[in-house]
Coordinates of C-alpha atoms in Angstrom, one line a residue:
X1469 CA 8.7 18.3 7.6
X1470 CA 11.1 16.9 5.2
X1471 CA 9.8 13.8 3.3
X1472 CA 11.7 11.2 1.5
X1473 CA 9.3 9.6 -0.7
X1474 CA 10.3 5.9 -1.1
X1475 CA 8.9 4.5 -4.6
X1476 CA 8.9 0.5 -4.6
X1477 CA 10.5 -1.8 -7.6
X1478 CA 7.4 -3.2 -9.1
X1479 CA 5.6 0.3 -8.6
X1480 CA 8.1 1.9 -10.8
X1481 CA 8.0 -1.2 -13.3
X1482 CA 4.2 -2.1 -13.0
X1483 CA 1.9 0.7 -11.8
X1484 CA 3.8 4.6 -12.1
X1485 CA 0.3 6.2 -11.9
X1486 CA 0.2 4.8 -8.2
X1487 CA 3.9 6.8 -7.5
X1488 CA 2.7 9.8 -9.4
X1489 CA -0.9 10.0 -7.7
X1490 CA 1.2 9.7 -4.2
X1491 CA 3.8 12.2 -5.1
X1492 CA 1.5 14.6 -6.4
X1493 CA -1.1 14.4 -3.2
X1494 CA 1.6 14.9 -0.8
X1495 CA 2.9 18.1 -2.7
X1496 CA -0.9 19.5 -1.8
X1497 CA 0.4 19.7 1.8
X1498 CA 2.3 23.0 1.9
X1499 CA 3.9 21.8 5.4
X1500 CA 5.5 19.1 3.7
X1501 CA 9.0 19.2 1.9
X1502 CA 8.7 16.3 -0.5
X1503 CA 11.5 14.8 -2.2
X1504 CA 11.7 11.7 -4.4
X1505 CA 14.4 9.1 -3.5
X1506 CA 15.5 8.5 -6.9
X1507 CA 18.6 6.1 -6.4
X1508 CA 15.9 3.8 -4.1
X1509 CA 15.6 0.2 -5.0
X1510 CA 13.8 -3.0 -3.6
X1511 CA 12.6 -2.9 -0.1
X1512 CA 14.3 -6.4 -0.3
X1513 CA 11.1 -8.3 1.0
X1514 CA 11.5 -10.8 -2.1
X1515 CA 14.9 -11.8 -0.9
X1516 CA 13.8 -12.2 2.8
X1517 CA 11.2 -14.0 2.0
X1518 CA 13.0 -16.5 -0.1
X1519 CA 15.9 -16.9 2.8
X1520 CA 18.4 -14.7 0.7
X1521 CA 19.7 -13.4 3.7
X1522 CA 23.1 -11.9 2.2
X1523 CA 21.7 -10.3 -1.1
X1524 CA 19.0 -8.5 1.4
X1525 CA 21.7 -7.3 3.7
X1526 CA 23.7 -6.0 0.6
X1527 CA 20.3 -3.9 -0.3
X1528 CA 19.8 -3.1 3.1
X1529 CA 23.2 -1.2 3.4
X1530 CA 22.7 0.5 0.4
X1531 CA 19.4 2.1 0.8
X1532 CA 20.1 3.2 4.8
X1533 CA 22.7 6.5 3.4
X1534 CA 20.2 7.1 0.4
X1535 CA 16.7 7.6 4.0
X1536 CA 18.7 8.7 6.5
X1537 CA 18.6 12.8 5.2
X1538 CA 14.2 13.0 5.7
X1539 CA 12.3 13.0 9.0
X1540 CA 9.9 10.1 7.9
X1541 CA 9.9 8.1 4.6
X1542 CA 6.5 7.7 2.8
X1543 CA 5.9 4.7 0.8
X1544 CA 2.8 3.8 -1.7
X1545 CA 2.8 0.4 -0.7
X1546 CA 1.7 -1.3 2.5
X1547 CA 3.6 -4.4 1.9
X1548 CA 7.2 -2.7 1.5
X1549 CA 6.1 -0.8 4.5
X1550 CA 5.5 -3.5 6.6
X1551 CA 8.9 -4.9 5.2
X1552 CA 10.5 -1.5 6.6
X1553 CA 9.5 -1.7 9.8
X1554 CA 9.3 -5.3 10.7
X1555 CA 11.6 -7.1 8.7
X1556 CA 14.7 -4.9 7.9
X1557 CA 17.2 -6.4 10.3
X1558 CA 19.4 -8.5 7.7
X1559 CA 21.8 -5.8 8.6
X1560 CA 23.1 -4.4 12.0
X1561 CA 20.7 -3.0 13.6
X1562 CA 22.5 0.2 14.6
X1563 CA 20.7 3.2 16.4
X1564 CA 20.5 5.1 12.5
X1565 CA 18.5 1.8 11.4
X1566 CA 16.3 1.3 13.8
X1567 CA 15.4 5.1 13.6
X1568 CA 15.0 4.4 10.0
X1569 CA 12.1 1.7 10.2
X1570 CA 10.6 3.8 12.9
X1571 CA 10.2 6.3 10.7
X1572 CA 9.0 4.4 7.5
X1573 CA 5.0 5.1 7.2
X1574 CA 2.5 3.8 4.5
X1575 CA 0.5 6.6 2.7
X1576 CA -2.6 6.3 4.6
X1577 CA -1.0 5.8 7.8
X1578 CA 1.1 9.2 7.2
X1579 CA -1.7 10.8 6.1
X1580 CA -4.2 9.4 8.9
X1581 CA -2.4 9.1 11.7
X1582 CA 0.8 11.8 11.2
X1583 CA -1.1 14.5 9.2
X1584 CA -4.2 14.0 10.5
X1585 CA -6.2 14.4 7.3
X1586 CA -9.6 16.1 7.8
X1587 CA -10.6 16.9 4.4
X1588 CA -9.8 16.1 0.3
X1589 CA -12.0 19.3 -1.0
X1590 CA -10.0 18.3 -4.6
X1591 CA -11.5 14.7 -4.8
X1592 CA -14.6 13.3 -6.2
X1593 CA -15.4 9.8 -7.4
X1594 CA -19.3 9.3 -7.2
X1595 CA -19.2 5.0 -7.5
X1596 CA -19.3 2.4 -5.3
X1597 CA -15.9 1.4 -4.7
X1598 CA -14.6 -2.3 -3.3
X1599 CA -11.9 -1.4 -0.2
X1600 CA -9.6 -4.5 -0.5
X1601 CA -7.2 -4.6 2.7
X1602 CA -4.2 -6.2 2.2
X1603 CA -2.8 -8.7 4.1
X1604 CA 0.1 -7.0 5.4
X1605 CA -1.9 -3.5 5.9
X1606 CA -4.6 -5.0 7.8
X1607 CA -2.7 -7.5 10.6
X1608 CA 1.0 -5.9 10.3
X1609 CA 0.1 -2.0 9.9
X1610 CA -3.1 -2.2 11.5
X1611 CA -5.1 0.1 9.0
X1612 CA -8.3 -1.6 9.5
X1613 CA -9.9 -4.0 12.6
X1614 CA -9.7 -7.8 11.0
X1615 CA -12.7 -9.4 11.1
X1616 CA -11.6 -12.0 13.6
X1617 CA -10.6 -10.0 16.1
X1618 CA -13.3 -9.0 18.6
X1619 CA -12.4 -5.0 18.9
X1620 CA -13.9 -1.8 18.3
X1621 CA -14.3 -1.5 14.3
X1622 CA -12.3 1.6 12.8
X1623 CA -10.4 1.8 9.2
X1624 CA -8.0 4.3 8.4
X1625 CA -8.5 3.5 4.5
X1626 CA -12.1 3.8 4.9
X1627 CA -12.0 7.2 6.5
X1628 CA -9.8 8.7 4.2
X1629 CA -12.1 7.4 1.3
X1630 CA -15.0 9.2 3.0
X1631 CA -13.7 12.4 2.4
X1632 CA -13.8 11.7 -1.5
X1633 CA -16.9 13.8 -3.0
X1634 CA -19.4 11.1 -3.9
X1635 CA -17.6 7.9 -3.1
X1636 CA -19.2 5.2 -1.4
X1637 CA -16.8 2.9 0.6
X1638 CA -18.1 -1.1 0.1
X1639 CA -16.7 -4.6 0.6
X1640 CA -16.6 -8.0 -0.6
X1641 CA -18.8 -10.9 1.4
X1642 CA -15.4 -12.4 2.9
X1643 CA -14.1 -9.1 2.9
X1644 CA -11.0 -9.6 4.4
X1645 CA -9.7 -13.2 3.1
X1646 CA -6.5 -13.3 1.0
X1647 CA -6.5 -12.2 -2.7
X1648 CA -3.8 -14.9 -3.1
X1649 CA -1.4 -12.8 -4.3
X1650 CA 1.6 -13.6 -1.2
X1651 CA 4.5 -12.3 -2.9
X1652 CA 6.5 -15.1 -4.3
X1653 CA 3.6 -17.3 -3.2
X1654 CA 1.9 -16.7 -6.3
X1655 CA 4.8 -18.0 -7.7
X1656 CA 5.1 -21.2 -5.7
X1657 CA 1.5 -22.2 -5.7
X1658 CA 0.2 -20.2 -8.6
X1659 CA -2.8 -22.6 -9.1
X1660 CA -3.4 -21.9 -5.3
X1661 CA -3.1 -17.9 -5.8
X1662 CA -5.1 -18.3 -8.8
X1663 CA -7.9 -19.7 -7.3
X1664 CA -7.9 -17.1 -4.5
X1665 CA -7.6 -14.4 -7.0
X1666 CA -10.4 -15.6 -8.7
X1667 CA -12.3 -16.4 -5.5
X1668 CA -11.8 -12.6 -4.7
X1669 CA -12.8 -10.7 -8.0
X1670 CA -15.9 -12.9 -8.5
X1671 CA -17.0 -11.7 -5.0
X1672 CA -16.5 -8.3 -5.9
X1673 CA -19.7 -8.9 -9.1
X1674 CA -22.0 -10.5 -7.1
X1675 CA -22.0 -7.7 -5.2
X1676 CA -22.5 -5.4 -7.9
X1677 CA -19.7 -3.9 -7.7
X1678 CA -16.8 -2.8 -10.8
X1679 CA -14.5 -0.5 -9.0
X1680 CA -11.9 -1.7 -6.2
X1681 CA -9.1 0.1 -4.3
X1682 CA -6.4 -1.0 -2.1
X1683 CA -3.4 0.7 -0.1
X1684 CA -1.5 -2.3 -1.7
X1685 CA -1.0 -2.1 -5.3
X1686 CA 0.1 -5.5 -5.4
X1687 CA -2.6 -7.1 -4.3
X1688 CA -4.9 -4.7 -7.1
X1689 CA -2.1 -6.4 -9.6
X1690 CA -2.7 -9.8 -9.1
X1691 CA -7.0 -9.3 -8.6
X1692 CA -6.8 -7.5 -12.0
X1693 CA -4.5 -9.8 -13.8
X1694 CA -7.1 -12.3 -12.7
X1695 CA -9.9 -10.2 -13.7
X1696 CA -8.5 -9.8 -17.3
X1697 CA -7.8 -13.2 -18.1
X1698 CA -11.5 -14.5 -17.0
X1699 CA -13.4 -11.5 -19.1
X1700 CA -14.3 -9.9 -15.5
X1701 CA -15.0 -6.4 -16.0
X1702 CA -13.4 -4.3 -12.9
X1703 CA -11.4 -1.9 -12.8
X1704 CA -8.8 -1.3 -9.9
X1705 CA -7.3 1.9 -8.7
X1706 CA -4.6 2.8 -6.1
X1707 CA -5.7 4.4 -3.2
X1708 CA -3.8 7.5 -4.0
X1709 CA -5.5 8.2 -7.6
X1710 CA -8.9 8.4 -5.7
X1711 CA -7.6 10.5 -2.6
X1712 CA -6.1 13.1 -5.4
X1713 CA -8.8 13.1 -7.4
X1714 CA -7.1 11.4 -10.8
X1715 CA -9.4 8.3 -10.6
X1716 CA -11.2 8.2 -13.8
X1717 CA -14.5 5.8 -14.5

């Protein structure tokens, strides 16, 4: 299987040891033919979001040549995934696009649902560890069941962490309320955001907990920027550094 491996903006600016994690656990799959999309740019979700319909479809036309080549395209962000599949239509939506966001997966849905994951004998991580589900992961991608929906529980994240050596999956009380991080809506309302943020990490210590993890980076950013500035001592990691085994206490 030839794999394109999609590495969003503020991942290459903010967190690299997410992409590199990502990269390096998919090369453990000797089915998989993994290259790096190195002339890949913003999903364009910042631009949608703010109405910039004309700059997106400018980034839209440029990345659809640079994904076409690869039979899916893995992402290390839920967010830009969700994006992909849902929301890339600034453009024509021509039979090569639309089989472009169909193919478009997160890294824990590719390695979940496509892969079909049954064991990670390289990883161990032997801490309690917060599972944060990000907005867009849990009610766009479906990874995990939100807690207001009345159907059987399952969590793709939460199975995948189970095969780390030691690790022990936990949550917050409100485990699945916003982080307040929203994209540009930290930007809009950041005394809003901050709150949320805030809200979120202090959750996390009164349940005795100092590690968290998230298939969006994004939302880790924002919770730790908060963390930080309040003395709050957590620690956040991408999902991929525990699933490869780079997570270090």
């Amino acid at each position: 299987m030839k794999v394109g491996f999609f590495v969003p903006c503020y991942i290459d600016m903010l967190a690299p040891q997410a992409a590199i994690s990502s990269y390096n656990l998919l090369r453990r799959f000797p089915q998989l033919q993994v290259e790096f999309i190195e002339q890949g740019a913003c999903c364009t979700l910042p631009l949608t979001d703010m109405g910039y319909t004309r700059k997106a479809c400018a980034l839209e036309k440029n990345l659809v040549p640079l994904m076409l080549p690869y039979d899916v395209i893995v992402v290390p962000s839920g967010v830009c995934t969700d994006q992909f599949r849902y929301h890339f239509d600034s453009i024509e939506q021509t039979h090569e696009v639309k089989r472009l966001r169909e193919s478009v997966f997160d890294i824990v849905e590719f390695l979940h649902d496509i892969l079909q994951v049954k064991e990670l004998p390289w990883a161990r991580f032997p801490h309690r560890v917060a599972l944060h589900n990000g907005c867009h992961s849990l009610r766009f991608l479906h990874q995990a069941r939100p807690s207001e929906l009345m159907i059987p529980d399952f969590s793709k994240p939460e199975a995948l962490l189970k095969m780390v050596d030691g690790l022990e999956v936990c949550y917050a009380t409100r485990r699945d309320e916003c982080c307040g991080f929203g994209g540009t809506f930290s930007m809009w309302d950041a005394p809003c955001a901050g709150q949320q943020g805030l809200d979120k990490v202090n959750d996390y210590v009164a349940n005795g907990l100092e590690y968290v993890t998230s298939a969006d980076f994004s939302c880790l950013l924002h919770q730790q920027t908060v963390a930080r500035k309040h003395g709050i001592n957590l620690k956040m990691f991408y999902i991929a550094e525990l699933l490869n085994g780079d997570a270090k206490p």
